[in-house]
Short mmCIF file of C-alpha atoms and ligand atoms in Angstrom, two decimals:
data_model
loop_
_atom_site.label_atom_id
_atom_site.label_comp_id
_atom_site.label_asym_id
_atom_site.label_seq_id
_atom_site.Cartn_x
_atom_site.Cartn_y
_atom_site.Cartn_z
CA MET A 593 171.47 -155.89 6.63
CA THR A 594 169.68 -155.81 10.00
CA GLU A 595 166.35 -153.93 10.17
CA ARG A 596 166.76 -150.60 12.02
CA LYS A 597 164.48 -147.97 13.60
CA PRO A 598 162.72 -145.75 10.95
CA GLU A 599 165.07 -142.78 11.51
CA ALA A 600 167.95 -144.87 10.12
CA TYR A 601 166.52 -144.56 6.57
CA LEU A 602 166.27 -141.73 4.04
CA GLY A 603 164.54 -142.33 0.71
CA GLY A 604 164.55 -146.08 1.39
CA ARG A 605 168.32 -146.19 1.86
CA GLN A 606 169.98 -146.80 5.24
CA LEU A 607 172.16 -143.90 6.33
CA HIS A 608 175.81 -144.52 7.14
CA PRO A 609 176.82 -145.22 10.76
CA GLU A 610 178.86 -141.99 10.97
CA THR A 611 175.69 -140.02 10.11
CA LEU A 612 173.57 -141.95 12.59
CA MET A 613 176.02 -141.47 15.48
CA MET A 614 174.62 -137.96 16.06
CA GLY A 615 171.03 -138.91 16.84
CA TYR A 616 170.00 -142.54 16.27
CA GLY A 617 167.92 -144.06 19.03
CA TYR A 618 167.04 -140.76 20.74
CA ARG A 619 164.26 -138.21 20.15
CA PRO A 620 164.56 -134.67 21.57
CA GLU A 621 160.82 -134.67 22.43
CA TRP A 622 161.55 -137.31 25.07
CA SER A 623 163.64 -134.77 27.01
CA GLU A 624 162.21 -131.22 26.74
CA GLY A 625 163.66 -130.81 23.22
CA ALA A 626 167.25 -131.34 24.41
CA LEU A 627 169.38 -131.97 21.31
CA LYS A 628 171.56 -134.40 23.24
CA PRO A 629 170.24 -136.99 25.69
CA PRO A 630 170.52 -135.76 29.28
CA ILE A 631 172.45 -137.94 31.72
CA PHE A 632 169.91 -140.15 33.50
CA GLN A 633 171.84 -140.18 36.77
CA THR A 634 169.45 -142.40 38.68
CA SER A 635 169.75 -145.89 40.12
CA THR A 636 166.06 -146.77 39.89
CA PHE A 637 162.90 -145.87 37.91
CA VAL A 638 159.31 -145.40 39.14
CA PHE A 639 156.71 -147.88 37.82
CA LYS A 640 153.33 -146.53 36.67
CA ASN A 641 151.58 -149.17 38.77
CA ALA A 642 152.27 -152.45 40.56
CA GLN A 643 151.20 -154.55 37.57
CA GLU A 644 153.88 -152.89 35.43
CA GLY A 645 156.53 -153.78 38.03
CA LYS A 646 155.28 -157.37 38.20
CA ASP A 647 155.31 -157.72 34.38
CA PHE A 648 158.81 -156.27 34.13
CA PHE A 649 160.37 -158.70 36.59
CA ALA A 650 158.41 -161.70 35.31
CA VAL A 651 160.03 -161.23 31.89
CA ALA A 652 163.43 -160.03 33.18
CA TYR A 653 163.80 -163.17 35.32
CA GLY A 654 162.49 -165.46 32.56
CA LEU A 655 159.34 -166.44 34.51
CA ARG A 656 157.34 -165.87 31.32
CA ASP A 657 157.98 -164.85 27.68
CA PRO A 658 157.13 -161.29 26.63
CA GLU A 659 153.92 -160.75 24.62
CA PRO A 660 154.67 -159.91 20.94
CA ASP A 661 154.11 -156.13 21.25
CA GLU A 662 154.78 -155.74 24.97
CA ILE A 663 156.89 -152.62 25.62
CA PHE A 664 159.00 -152.54 28.75
CA SER A 665 159.57 -149.69 31.11
CA LEU A 666 162.87 -148.90 32.76
CA ALA A 667 163.33 -150.53 36.15
CA TYR A 668 166.76 -150.52 37.79
CA GLY A 669 170.21 -149.31 36.74
CA ARG A 670 171.86 -152.74 36.82
CA ILE A 671 169.32 -153.91 34.20
CA ASN A 672 168.76 -150.87 31.97
CA ASN A 673 169.31 -147.12 31.67
CA PRO A 674 168.36 -144.70 28.82
CA ASN A 675 171.93 -143.54 28.13
CA VAL A 676 173.16 -147.11 27.95
CA GLU A 677 170.21 -148.24 25.79
CA ILE A 678 170.79 -145.41 23.25
CA LEU A 679 174.49 -146.30 23.25
CA GLU A 680 173.70 -149.97 22.59
CA ASP A 681 171.42 -149.06 19.66
CA ARG A 682 174.15 -146.94 18.08
CA LEU A 683 176.88 -149.52 18.63
CA THR A 684 174.94 -152.15 16.64
CA LEU A 685 175.24 -150.02 13.48
CA TRP A 686 179.00 -150.33 12.91
CA ASP A 687 179.17 -154.11 13.22
CA ASP A 688 175.74 -154.66 11.63
CA ALA A 689 174.70 -156.59 14.74
CA GLU A 690 171.12 -157.12 15.89
CA ALA A 691 171.86 -156.21 19.50
CA ALA A 692 174.53 -154.94 21.88
CA ALA A 693 175.20 -155.05 25.62
CA ALA A 694 177.41 -152.41 27.23
CA PHE A 695 179.62 -153.10 30.25
CA ALA A 696 181.64 -151.30 32.91
CA SER A 697 184.92 -152.48 31.29
CA GLY A 698 186.27 -154.67 28.50
CA MET A 699 187.04 -157.38 31.08
CA GLY A 700 183.45 -157.04 32.35
CA ALA A 701 182.21 -157.80 28.81
CA ILE A 702 184.63 -160.71 28.30
CA THR A 703 184.17 -162.44 31.67
CA THR A 704 180.37 -162.05 31.69
CA THR A 705 180.11 -163.45 28.14
CA LEU A 706 182.41 -166.41 28.89
CA PHE A 707 180.50 -167.25 32.06
CA GLU A 708 177.22 -167.22 30.10
CA PHE A 709 178.38 -169.63 27.38
CA LEU A 710 180.66 -172.00 29.32
CA ARG A 711 179.71 -174.74 31.82
CA PRO A 712 181.80 -177.06 34.02
CA GLY A 713 183.37 -179.75 31.81
CA ASP A 714 183.41 -177.49 28.71
CA LEU A 715 186.41 -176.64 26.57
CA ILE A 716 187.24 -173.17 25.25
CA LEU A 717 189.52 -173.11 22.21
CA HIS A 718 191.39 -169.82 21.90
CA SER A 719 193.98 -168.08 19.75
CA ALA A 720 197.24 -168.27 21.71
CA SER A 721 198.14 -164.59 21.61
CA ILE A 722 195.58 -162.67 23.68
CA TYR A 723 195.43 -159.72 26.07
CA GLY A 724 197.04 -160.55 29.46
CA GLY A 725 193.80 -160.06 31.44
CA THR A 726 191.87 -162.42 29.17
CA ASP A 727 194.74 -164.92 29.29
CA HIS A 728 194.62 -164.86 33.11
CA PHE A 729 190.85 -165.35 33.18
CA ILE A 730 190.92 -168.27 30.72
CA LYS A 731 193.95 -170.06 32.19
CA THR A 732 193.65 -169.28 35.92
CA VAL A 733 190.02 -168.46 36.76
CA LEU A 734 188.00 -170.72 34.40
CA PRO A 735 189.79 -173.94 35.53
CA ARG A 736 188.44 -173.30 39.08
CA TYR A 737 184.99 -173.86 37.55
CA GLY A 738 186.04 -177.03 35.69
CA ILE A 739 186.42 -175.26 32.32
CA ASP A 740 189.47 -176.30 30.28
CA SER A 741 191.23 -174.27 27.62
CA LEU A 742 193.26 -175.12 24.55
CA GLY A 743 195.35 -172.51 22.71
CA PHE A 744 196.16 -172.64 19.00
CA GLY A 745 198.96 -170.84 17.16
CA MET A 746 198.17 -167.74 15.12
CA ASN A 747 199.42 -169.42 11.91
CA ASP A 748 197.83 -172.81 12.60
CA THR A 749 195.67 -174.17 9.78
CA ARG A 750 192.23 -175.70 10.25
CA GLU A 751 193.91 -179.16 10.03
CA ASP A 752 196.46 -178.21 12.74
CA ILE A 753 193.65 -177.05 15.05
CA GLU A 754 191.52 -180.15 14.37
CA ARG A 755 194.56 -182.29 15.28
CA LEU A 756 195.06 -180.35 18.54
CA LEU A 757 191.39 -180.81 19.39
CA ALA A 758 191.50 -184.53 18.65
CA GLU A 759 194.66 -184.95 20.76
CA SER A 760 193.02 -183.10 23.68
CA GLY A 761 190.33 -185.81 23.85
CA LYS A 762 187.80 -183.04 24.61
CA ALA A 763 186.59 -182.15 21.11
CA ASN A 764 183.05 -183.20 22.06
CA LYS A 765 183.16 -180.69 24.95
CA LEU A 766 184.01 -177.71 22.74
CA ALA A 767 181.66 -174.85 23.64
CA MET A 768 183.41 -171.72 22.40
CA VAL A 769 186.10 -170.58 19.98
CA TYR A 770 187.61 -167.35 21.32
CA VAL A 771 189.69 -165.23 18.97
CA GLU A 772 191.62 -162.01 19.45
CA SER A 773 192.56 -160.63 16.04
CA PRO A 774 194.69 -158.60 15.61
CA SER A 775 196.24 -159.87 18.80
CA ASN A 776 197.56 -157.75 21.62
CA PRO A 777 200.56 -157.05 21.49
CA LEU A 778 201.90 -158.65 18.28
CA ASN A 779 199.25 -157.65 15.73
CA SER A 780 198.89 -161.31 14.65
CA LEU A 781 195.76 -162.22 12.70
CA VAL A 782 193.49 -165.26 12.91
CA ASP A 783 191.22 -166.31 10.04
CA ILE A 784 187.77 -165.68 11.53
CA THR A 785 185.89 -167.49 8.72
CA MET A 786 188.04 -170.59 9.30
CA CYS A 787 187.16 -170.47 13.03
CA ALA A 788 183.45 -170.09 12.19
CA GLU A 789 183.60 -173.13 9.88
CA LEU A 790 185.41 -175.15 12.55
CA ALA A 791 182.81 -174.15 15.17
CA LYS A 792 179.99 -175.13 12.82
CA ALA A 793 181.56 -178.53 12.19
CA HIS A 794 181.67 -179.16 15.96
CA SER A 795 178.14 -177.88 16.68
CA THR A 796 175.25 -180.29 17.17
CA PRO A 797 171.51 -179.56 16.92
CA ASP A 798 171.31 -179.04 20.68
CA ARG A 799 174.74 -177.53 21.22
CA LYS A 800 176.04 -174.60 19.18
CA VAL A 801 179.76 -173.83 19.43
CA VAL A 802 179.88 -170.04 19.74
CA VAL A 803 182.61 -167.97 18.04
CA ALA A 804 183.56 -164.81 19.98
CA VAL A 805 186.04 -162.27 18.57
CA ASP A 806 187.78 -159.54 20.55
CA ASN A 807 187.77 -156.76 17.92
CA THR A 808 189.36 -154.07 20.13
CA PHE A 809 192.43 -153.39 17.95
CA LEU A 810 190.72 -152.73 14.59
CA GLY A 811 187.02 -152.43 15.23
CA PRO A 812 184.53 -151.25 14.63
CA LEU A 813 185.93 -149.30 11.65
CA PHE A 814 188.47 -151.65 10.10
CA GLN A 815 187.15 -155.16 10.86
CA THR A 816 183.59 -156.50 11.16
CA PRO A 817 183.80 -160.09 12.50
CA ILE A 818 180.05 -160.81 12.22
CA LYS A 819 180.40 -160.54 8.43
CA GLN A 820 183.17 -163.17 8.66
CA GLY A 821 180.87 -165.57 10.52
CA ALA A 822 181.53 -164.68 14.19
CA ASP A 823 178.59 -164.99 16.59
CA LEU A 824 179.77 -162.45 19.15
CA VAL A 825 182.02 -159.38 18.92
CA LEU A 826 183.71 -158.09 22.07
CA TYR A 827 185.34 -154.75 22.74
CA SER A 828 187.27 -152.96 25.34
CA ALA A 829 185.42 -149.68 24.65
CA THR A 830 188.01 -148.12 26.94
CA LYS A 831 190.19 -148.02 23.78
CA TYR A 832 189.15 -146.69 20.33
CA ILE A 833 185.40 -146.46 20.99
CA GLY A 834 185.93 -144.29 24.10
CA GLY A 835 188.98 -142.83 22.41
CA HIS A 836 190.11 -140.21 24.96
CA SER A 837 191.67 -142.36 27.73
CA ASP A 838 189.12 -141.02 30.22
CA LEU A 839 186.70 -143.92 30.77
CA LEU A 840 186.45 -147.70 31.19
CA ALA A 841 183.83 -149.64 29.24
CA GLY A 842 183.16 -152.83 27.29
CA VAL A 843 180.72 -154.10 24.68
CA CYS A 844 179.37 -157.43 23.44
CA LEU A 845 177.47 -157.53 20.12
CA GLY A 846 175.63 -160.32 18.32
CA SER A 847 172.18 -161.71 17.49
CA ALA A 848 169.21 -160.64 19.61
CA ASP A 849 168.95 -164.16 21.08
CA LEU A 850 172.61 -164.37 22.16
CA ILE A 851 172.72 -160.82 23.53
CA LYS A 852 169.56 -161.51 25.54
CA ARG A 853 171.53 -164.26 27.29
CA VAL A 854 174.57 -162.00 27.78
CA ARG A 855 172.36 -159.27 29.27
CA GLY A 856 170.78 -161.82 31.60
CA MET A 857 174.20 -162.79 32.96
CA ARG A 858 175.22 -159.10 33.15
CA THR A 859 172.30 -158.42 35.51
CA PHE A 860 173.63 -160.98 37.98
CA MET A 861 177.35 -160.28 37.53
CA GLY A 862 176.62 -156.58 38.06
CA SER A 863 178.96 -155.64 35.20
CA MET A 864 176.58 -153.09 33.61
CA ALA A 865 177.91 -149.73 32.32
CA ASP A 866 176.58 -146.68 34.18
CA ALA A 867 174.72 -143.65 32.80
CA TRP A 868 177.72 -141.30 32.82
CA THR A 869 179.87 -143.81 30.91
CA GLY A 870 177.00 -144.30 28.45
CA TRP A 871 176.75 -140.54 27.91
CA LEU A 872 180.52 -140.14 27.45
CA LEU A 873 180.57 -142.98 24.92
CA LEU A 874 177.70 -141.41 22.94
CA ARG A 875 179.81 -138.29 22.69
CA SER A 876 182.86 -140.34 21.65
CA LEU A 877 180.93 -142.21 18.95
CA GLU A 878 180.24 -138.95 17.08
CA THR A 879 183.96 -138.62 16.22
CA LEU A 880 184.86 -142.33 16.07
CA LYS A 881 185.36 -142.53 12.30
CA MET A 882 187.35 -139.28 12.18
CA ARG A 883 189.61 -140.32 15.05
CA MET A 884 190.31 -143.85 13.85
CA THR A 885 190.91 -142.72 10.27
CA GLU A 886 193.36 -140.02 11.37
CA MET A 887 195.18 -142.32 13.83
CA GLN A 888 195.58 -144.89 11.06
CA SER A 889 197.09 -142.30 8.73
CA VAL A 890 199.49 -140.95 11.40
CA ALA A 891 200.49 -144.54 12.31
CA SER A 892 201.41 -145.37 8.73
CA CYS A 893 203.93 -142.45 8.69
CA VAL A 894 205.40 -143.61 12.02
CA ALA A 895 205.60 -147.27 10.93
CA ASP A 896 207.38 -146.32 7.70
CA TYR A 897 209.91 -144.27 9.69
CA LEU A 898 210.56 -147.22 12.05
CA LYS A 899 210.87 -149.82 9.29
CA ASP A 900 214.52 -149.26 8.40
CA HIS A 901 215.74 -147.81 11.69
CA PRO A 902 219.17 -149.27 12.61
CA LYS A 903 218.24 -149.71 16.32
CA ILE A 904 215.04 -151.61 15.58
CA GLU A 905 215.08 -155.30 14.79
CA LYS A 906 211.48 -155.79 13.70
CA VAL A 907 208.27 -153.78 13.23
CA TYR A 908 204.92 -155.50 13.81
CA TYR A 909 202.47 -153.45 11.75
CA LEU A 910 199.63 -154.74 9.57
CA GLY A 911 200.32 -152.18 6.84
CA HIS A 912 203.73 -153.79 6.20
CA LEU A 913 202.45 -157.33 5.49
CA LYS A 914 203.62 -158.60 2.09
CA PRO A 915 202.07 -161.01 -0.45
CA GLY A 916 203.33 -164.55 0.16
CA ASP A 917 202.88 -164.23 3.94
CA PRO A 918 199.79 -166.23 5.11
CA GLN A 919 199.03 -163.28 7.44
CA TYR A 920 198.77 -161.04 4.35
CA ASP A 921 196.05 -163.29 2.89
CA ILE A 922 194.03 -163.08 6.13
CA TYR A 923 194.54 -159.31 6.24
CA LYS A 924 193.24 -158.90 2.68
CA LYS A 925 190.26 -161.15 3.41
CA GLN A 926 189.00 -159.63 6.66
CA CYS A 927 190.59 -156.24 7.45
CA LEU A 928 189.66 -152.89 5.94
CA GLY A 929 192.78 -151.06 7.13
CA PRO A 930 195.93 -151.59 9.24
CA GLY A 931 194.77 -149.55 12.25
CA ALA A 932 197.12 -147.61 14.50
CA MET A 933 198.86 -150.20 16.68
CA ILE A 934 202.59 -150.71 16.10
CA SER A 935 204.93 -152.99 18.06
CA ILE A 936 208.70 -153.04 17.68
CA ASP A 937 211.59 -155.25 18.77
CA VAL A 938 214.28 -152.91 20.08
CA LYS A 939 217.83 -154.21 19.57
CA GLY A 940 219.43 -154.91 22.97
CA GLY A 941 216.59 -156.54 24.93
CA GLU A 942 214.85 -155.21 28.06
CA ALA A 943 217.54 -152.67 28.98
CA ALA A 944 217.43 -151.06 25.52
CA ALA A 945 213.61 -151.20 25.45
CA PHE A 946 213.46 -149.45 28.87
CA ARG A 947 216.00 -146.80 27.73
CA PHE A 948 213.81 -146.16 24.69
CA LEU A 949 210.61 -145.89 26.79
CA ASP A 950 212.24 -143.63 29.42
CA ALA A 951 213.55 -141.25 26.72
CA LEU A 952 210.16 -140.59 25.09
CA LYS A 953 208.77 -137.09 25.60
CA VAL A 954 205.68 -136.63 23.38
CA ILE A 955 204.65 -140.30 23.48
CA LYS A 956 203.64 -141.16 27.05
CA LEU A 957 204.80 -144.28 28.89
CA ALA A 958 201.47 -145.85 29.83
CA VAL A 959 199.43 -149.01 29.23
CA SER A 960 196.11 -148.83 27.34
CA LEU A 961 195.60 -147.77 23.75
CA GLY A 962 193.20 -146.24 21.25
CA GLY A 963 193.17 -142.74 22.76
CA THR A 964 193.87 -139.46 20.97
CA GLU A 965 197.38 -139.38 22.48
CA SER A 966 200.20 -141.78 21.60
CA LEU A 967 201.22 -144.27 24.30
CA ALA A 968 204.03 -146.81 24.60
CA GLU A 969 204.54 -149.73 27.02
CA HIS A 970 206.58 -152.91 27.60
CA PRO A 971 204.14 -155.86 27.27
CA SER A 972 206.32 -158.63 28.72
CA THR A 973 206.65 -156.81 32.08
CA MET A 974 203.44 -154.76 32.03
CA THR A 975 200.18 -155.71 30.22
CA HIS A 976 201.27 -159.34 29.72
CA ALA A 977 203.39 -159.74 32.89
CA ASP A 978 201.06 -162.49 34.11
CA VAL A 979 201.40 -164.58 30.92
CA SER A 980 203.90 -167.36 31.76
CA LYS A 981 207.38 -166.92 30.27
CA SER A 982 206.95 -170.16 28.28
CA ASP A 983 203.64 -168.93 26.80
CA GLN A 984 205.27 -165.56 26.03
CA ALA A 985 208.10 -167.35 24.22
CA ALA A 986 205.65 -169.57 22.32
CA ILE A 987 203.88 -166.55 20.79
CA GLY A 988 207.12 -164.64 20.12
CA LEU A 989 206.66 -162.05 22.88
CA THR A 990 210.14 -161.15 24.18
CA ASP A 991 211.64 -158.55 26.51
CA LYS A 992 212.75 -156.45 23.51
CA LEU A 993 209.14 -155.77 22.48
CA VAL A 994 207.60 -152.30 22.89
CA ARG A 995 203.94 -151.72 21.99
CA MET A 996 202.80 -148.33 20.72
CA SER A 997 199.33 -146.92 20.23
CA ILE A 998 199.50 -144.02 17.80
CA GLY A 999 197.24 -141.02 18.41
CA ILE A 1000 196.29 -137.94 16.41
CA GLU A 1001 199.40 -135.81 17.01
CA HIS A 1002 201.33 -134.48 14.00
CA PRO A 1003 203.36 -137.40 12.60
CA ASP A 1004 206.50 -135.22 12.33
CA ASP A 1005 206.40 -134.59 16.10
CA LEU A 1006 206.04 -138.29 16.89
CA ILE A 1007 208.89 -139.13 14.53
CA ALA A 1008 211.05 -136.38 16.12
CA ASP A 1009 210.31 -137.93 19.54
CA LEU A 1010 211.25 -141.43 18.32
CA ASP A 1011 214.35 -140.04 16.65
CA GLN A 1012 215.70 -138.53 19.86
N1 PLP B 1864 190.82 -156.77 25.09
C1 PLP B 1864 191.96 -156.18 24.66
C2 PLP B 1864 192.48 -156.53 23.29
C3 PLP B 1864 192.62 -155.26 25.46
O1 PLP B 1864 193.76 -154.69 25.01
C4 PLP B 1864 192.12 -154.97 26.76
C5 PLP B 1864 192.80 -154.03 27.66
O2 PLP B 1864 193.90 -153.57 27.38
C6 PLP B 1864 190.95 -155.62 27.18
C7 PLP B 1864 190.32 -156.50 26.32
C8 PLP B 1864 190.36 -155.36 28.54
O3 PLP B 1864 189.70 -154.14 28.53
P1 PLP B 1864 189.46 -153.22 29.83
O4 PLP B 1864 190.80 -152.74 30.28
O5 PLP B 1864 188.54 -152.15 29.31
O6 PLP B 1864 188.80 -154.07 30.86
#
């Protein structure tokens, strides 16, 4: 377990994350005794003297290494901010990460991290089923910078992936394995430990292949990729971590060394989260466990109702995986619960799926997920509209698919809505 600040311990034992969400990383005496951190709504911070300013920028720009016990002041909002720093400290607790970097959106976290670890000529290996925005960035934006991608199927074995890599002729250029598990929108799982072993086998003493996992669908409560061997964990904090559909944010977590690099790139990409977002997320984190646990329990009632419905062809829900399915083995190995995302194939294709979406009354027709309210959307024409039709077909995403994010409403009311 990673060493924490002294207030994380009681009687030699580390307190649980849900306990530490109320105060870790902040002391009321810093702010006139205020129980909660005030919002530091400022773009810049005053240095005590010119030497302090010089020291700060010398280290921030890598002109020299910090002295062992050198403590840094705050300088400028694109580099640091108290609300964001407290947030980052608290976020490390759930995933047992050494460090975290917060961003203005999930895409801010993903694109900044990929730009830091990829160079022209590199190859990024990725699980085929990923969020539409990430898919666009990897397949349309990265090639402009000479970075190639190679997708592997969600049920591919290590041997299948090694074969794909060998056939690509670019195995020696592999720089990152990027995984989204469970995947958006099909809830497919990828074996994170297998990806970590593959990355290790392709790393050399002067070139580490980094494994990054988008943990938005289950984390941080129900999946902890660092424990499975991942180097970096990414989130759209807009979803469960924010949890109220009222903010945009992203997070990258990992070792202190890797996050130092991610923060360096964040400074120049300008993708830093602001103070108000940091404050809102601190408030959200206090109820994170409660919200995610309740959503998961409501979702299991909804999924069970949908399972045998005559107008539904298939339900994609982790809680329904059965022994004998390779996905079940991965679920048992790396997930702590099924979460609250459910996708369904509606009999009758796009027209029937649209009729279903237009008829909903309690569940709102909107993209996004992880908020207290239930939402439903049509991935093939909305969140994943930009994924080519052939790639959609390859991962099993069709026009009959509807994705639902289940909130904390009473399950009977959601079922009544689905029923009508
Ligand atoms: N990752 C996943 C799995 C997502 O579902 C999303 C957005 O839906 C993102 C990343 C991007 O996050 P954001 O919209 O906060 O930029």
